[in-house]
Amino acid sequence: MGDTGQNGEPKPLRYVAAGLILRGSEVLICQRKAGSALALQWEFPGGKIEPGESAEEALRRELDEELGIAAEVGPRIAHVRHQYRNGGAVDLQFFAVHRFEGEMVNRVFEDMRWSPLKDLPGYDFLPADRDLVRDLAEGKLL
């Protein structure tokens, strides 16, 4: 893939909402499937905000699709804009999720696990998540 779309236009900015699903001093982290873009890197669950959706609505929908849970989306913890080397860019909003209903099921990930916040830097996270991961591990955000 090149830096531009079919008409030579820059790639659009992708808007994404992600959840920091918290359990005490641990957070749920998810590993992207082998064979996918950025395969086997770690991320927080969530996904693309569709037109007409708020970030919170998108996150609730994505957590239902990916994990089968009905999440109570809490406050926004961070807002990051990241430019990838391939020319794409992502606008990421991270929300705390302290409560959810339903039994968590892995529907789309290679792996998922609860990690102590302080251990997050030991995982190979997506580039867009790395500053947030460092701040979480250092206790700056929660």
Short mmCIF file of N, CA and C in Angstrom, two decimals, residues 56-120:
data_model
loop_
_atom_site.label_atom_id
_atom_site.label_comp_id
_atom_site.label_asym_id
_atom_site.label_seq_id
_atom_site.Cartn_x
_atom_site.Cartn_y
_atom_site.Cartn_z
N GLU A 56 -18.19 7.25 22.58
CA GLU A 56 -18.70 6.33 23.61
C GLU A 56 -19.61 5.26 22.99
N GLU A 57 -20.47 5.67 22.06
CA GLU A 57 -21.35 4.70 21.39
C GLU A 57 -20.53 3.69 20.59
N ALA A 58 -19.52 4.19 19.89
CA ALA A 58 -18.66 3.30 19.10
C ALA A 58 -17.96 2.29 20.00
N LEU A 59 -17.47 2.76 21.14
CA LEU A 59 -16.75 1.86 22.04
C LEU A 59 -17.70 0.79 22.60
N ARG A 60 -18.90 1.20 22.99
CA ARG A 60 -19.86 0.21 23.48
C ARG A 60 -20.14 -0.86 22.42
N ARG A 61 -20.35 -0.42 21.17
CA ARG A 61 -20.62 -1.35 20.06
C ARG A 61 -19.42 -2.27 19.83
N GLU A 62 -18.23 -1.71 19.78
CA GLU A 62 -17.03 -2.51 19.52
C GLU A 62 -16.77 -3.53 20.63
N LEU A 63 -16.96 -3.13 21.88
CA LEU A 63 -16.71 -4.06 22.99
C LEU A 63 -17.73 -5.19 22.98
N ASP A 64 -18.95 -4.90 22.52
CA ASP A 64 -19.95 -5.95 22.36
C ASP A 64 -19.50 -6.90 21.24
N GLU A 65 -19.07 -6.35 20.09
CA GLU A 65 -18.66 -7.17 18.95
C GLU A 65 -17.41 -8.00 19.26
N GLU A 66 -16.42 -7.39 19.91
CA GLU A 66 -15.13 -8.06 20.13
C GLU A 66 -15.12 -8.99 21.34
N LEU A 67 -15.85 -8.58 22.40
CA LEU A 67 -15.75 -9.29 23.68
C LEU A 67 -17.09 -9.80 24.21
N GLY A 68 -18.19 -9.41 23.58
CA GLY A 68 -19.50 -9.87 24.02
C GLY A 68 -19.96 -9.26 25.33
N ILE A 69 -19.49 -8.06 25.64
CA ILE A 69 -19.88 -7.43 26.91
C ILE A 69 -20.65 -6.14 26.65
N ALA A 70 -21.49 -5.78 27.60
CA ALA A 70 -22.19 -4.49 27.59
C ALA A 70 -21.45 -3.59 28.57
N ALA A 71 -20.63 -2.70 28.02
CA ALA A 71 -19.74 -1.89 28.86
C ALA A 71 -20.41 -0.59 29.28
N GLU A 72 -20.08 -0.17 30.49
CA GLU A 72 -20.43 1.16 30.98
C GLU A 72 -19.20 2.01 30.74
N VAL A 73 -19.26 2.86 29.72
CA VAL A 73 -18.09 3.65 29.34
C VAL A 73 -17.93 4.82 30.30
N GLY A 74 -16.76 4.90 30.91
CA GLY A 74 -16.47 5.95 31.88
C GLY A 74 -15.79 7.14 31.23
N PRO A 75 -15.04 7.91 32.04
CA PRO A 75 -14.43 9.14 31.53
C PRO A 75 -13.33 8.88 30.50
N ARG A 76 -13.14 9.88 29.64
CA ARG A 76 -12.04 9.80 28.68
C ARG A 76 -10.73 10.03 29.43
N ILE A 77 -9.77 9.13 29.22
CA ILE A 77 -8.50 9.18 29.93
C ILE A 77 -7.43 9.86 29.10
N ALA A 78 -7.48 9.67 27.78
CA ALA A 78 -6.45 10.24 26.91
C ALA A 78 -7.00 10.39 25.50
N HIS A 79 -6.38 11.33 24.77
CA HIS A 79 -6.72 11.57 23.36
C HIS A 79 -5.39 11.73 22.62
N VAL A 80 -5.15 10.86 21.65
CA VAL A 80 -3.86 10.79 20.97
C VAL A 80 -4.09 10.85 19.46
N ARG A 81 -3.23 11.56 18.77
CA ARG A 81 -3.24 11.52 17.30
C ARG A 81 -1.88 10.99 16.87
N HIS A 82 -1.89 9.95 16.05
CA HIS A 82 -0.64 9.30 15.66
C HIS A 82 -0.55 9.20 14.14
N GLN A 83 0.61 9.58 13.62
CA GLN A 83 0.88 9.49 12.19
C GLN A 83 1.75 8.26 11.95
N TYR A 84 1.25 7.33 11.13
CA TYR A 84 2.03 6.14 10.80
C TYR A 84 2.98 6.43 9.65
N ARG A 85 4.05 5.66 9.58
CA ARG A 85 5.05 5.86 8.54
C ARG A 85 4.47 5.69 7.14
N ASN A 86 3.42 4.87 7.00
CA ASN A 86 2.84 4.64 5.67
C ASN A 86 1.95 5.79 5.22
N GLY A 87 1.86 6.84 6.04
CA GLY A 87 1.06 8.00 5.66
C GLY A 87 -0.31 8.04 6.30
N GLY A 88 -0.78 6.91 6.82
CA GLY A 88 -2.07 6.89 7.49
C GLY A 88 -1.97 7.58 8.84
N ALA A 89 -3.09 8.03 9.33
CA ALA A 89 -3.11 8.66 10.65
C ALA A 89 -4.34 8.18 11.41
N VAL A 90 -4.21 8.16 12.73
CA VAL A 90 -5.30 7.70 13.57
C VAL A 90 -5.50 8.70 14.71
N ASP A 91 -6.77 8.97 15.02
CA ASP A 91 -7.15 9.81 16.14
C ASP A 91 -7.80 8.87 17.16
N LEU A 92 -7.13 8.67 18.29
CA LEU A 92 -7.53 7.68 19.27
C LEU A 92 -8.03 8.33 20.55
N GLN A 93 -9.20 7.89 21.00
CA GLN A 93 -9.70 8.32 22.30
C GLN A 93 -9.78 7.08 23.19
N PHE A 94 -9.21 7.20 24.38
CA PHE A 94 -9.18 6.08 25.34
C PHE A 94 -10.11 6.41 26.50
N PHE A 95 -11.00 5.46 26.81
CA PHE A 95 -11.97 5.65 27.90
C PHE A 95 -11.77 4.58 28.96
N ALA A 96 -11.96 4.96 30.22
CA ALA A 96 -11.95 3.99 31.31
C ALA A 96 -13.25 3.21 31.29
N VAL A 97 -13.15 1.90 31.53
CA VAL A 97 -14.33 1.05 31.67
C VAL A 97 -14.15 0.29 32.99
N HIS A 98 -14.92 0.68 34.00
CA HIS A 98 -14.82 0.05 35.32
C HIS A 98 -15.88 -1.04 35.51
N ARG A 99 -16.96 -0.97 34.71
CA ARG A 99 -18.05 -1.94 34.87
C ARG A 99 -18.55 -2.40 33.52
N PHE A 100 -18.93 -3.67 33.47
CA PHE A 100 -19.58 -4.21 32.27
C PHE A 100 -20.44 -5.39 32.67
N GLU A 101 -21.40 -5.72 31.81
CA GLU A 101 -22.26 -6.88 32.03
C GLU A 101 -21.95 -7.92 30.97
N GLY A 102 -22.14 -9.18 31.33
CA GLY A 102 -21.91 -10.27 30.39
C GLY A 102 -20.59 -10.97 30.66
N GLU A 103 -20.47 -12.14 30.10
CA GLU A 103 -19.27 -12.96 30.24
C GLU A 103 -18.33 -12.62 29.09
N MET A 104 -17.11 -12.20 29.41
CA MET A 104 -16.16 -11.80 28.38
C MET A 104 -15.74 -13.00 27.53
N VAL A 105 -15.81 -12.83 26.21
CA VAL A 105 -15.45 -13.88 25.25
C VAL A 105 -14.50 -13.28 24.22
N ASN A 106 -13.43 -13.99 23.90
CA ASN A 106 -12.49 -13.53 22.88
C ASN A 106 -13.03 -13.90 21.50
N ARG A 107 -13.56 -12.89 20.77
CA ARG A 107 -14.15 -13.15 19.46
C ARG A 107 -13.22 -12.83 18.30
N VAL A 108 -12.22 -11.99 18.51
CA VAL A 108 -11.43 -11.52 17.35
C VAL A 108 -9.92 -11.47 17.57
N PHE A 109 -9.45 -11.76 18.77
CA PHE A 109 -8.03 -11.56 19.06
C PHE A 109 -7.25 -12.87 19.08
N GLU A 110 -5.95 -12.76 18.86
CA GLU A 110 -5.05 -13.90 18.99
C GLU A 110 -4.99 -14.34 20.46
N ASP A 111 -4.91 -13.33 21.33
CA ASP A 111 -4.80 -13.60 22.77
C ASP A 111 -5.32 -12.37 23.50
N MET A 112 -5.73 -12.55 24.73
CA MET A 112 -6.07 -11.42 25.59
C MET A 112 -5.76 -11.81 27.01
N ARG A 113 -5.36 -10.81 27.80
CA ARG A 113 -5.01 -11.10 29.19
C ARG A 113 -5.09 -9.85 30.05
N TRP A 114 -5.20 -10.09 31.34
CA TRP A 114 -5.16 -8.99 32.32
C TRP A 114 -3.70 -8.74 32.66
N SER A 115 -3.28 -7.50 32.54
CA SER A 115 -1.90 -7.14 32.86
C SER A 115 -1.88 -6.07 33.94
N PRO A 116 -1.00 -6.23 34.93
CA PRO A 116 -0.80 -5.11 35.86
C PRO A 116 -0.35 -3.88 35.07
N LEU A 117 -0.86 -2.71 35.43
CA LEU A 117 -0.50 -1.49 34.71
C LEU A 117 1.02 -1.32 34.63
N LYS A 118 1.73 -1.64 35.72
CA LYS A 118 3.18 -1.43 35.74
C LYS A 118 3.93 -2.33 34.77
N ASP A 119 3.29 -3.42 34.33
CA ASP A 119 3.95 -4.37 33.42
C ASP A 119 3.69 -4.08 31.94
N LEU A 120 2.84 -3.09 31.64
CA LEU A 120 2.45 -2.83 30.25
C LEU A 120 3.63 -2.59 29.31
#
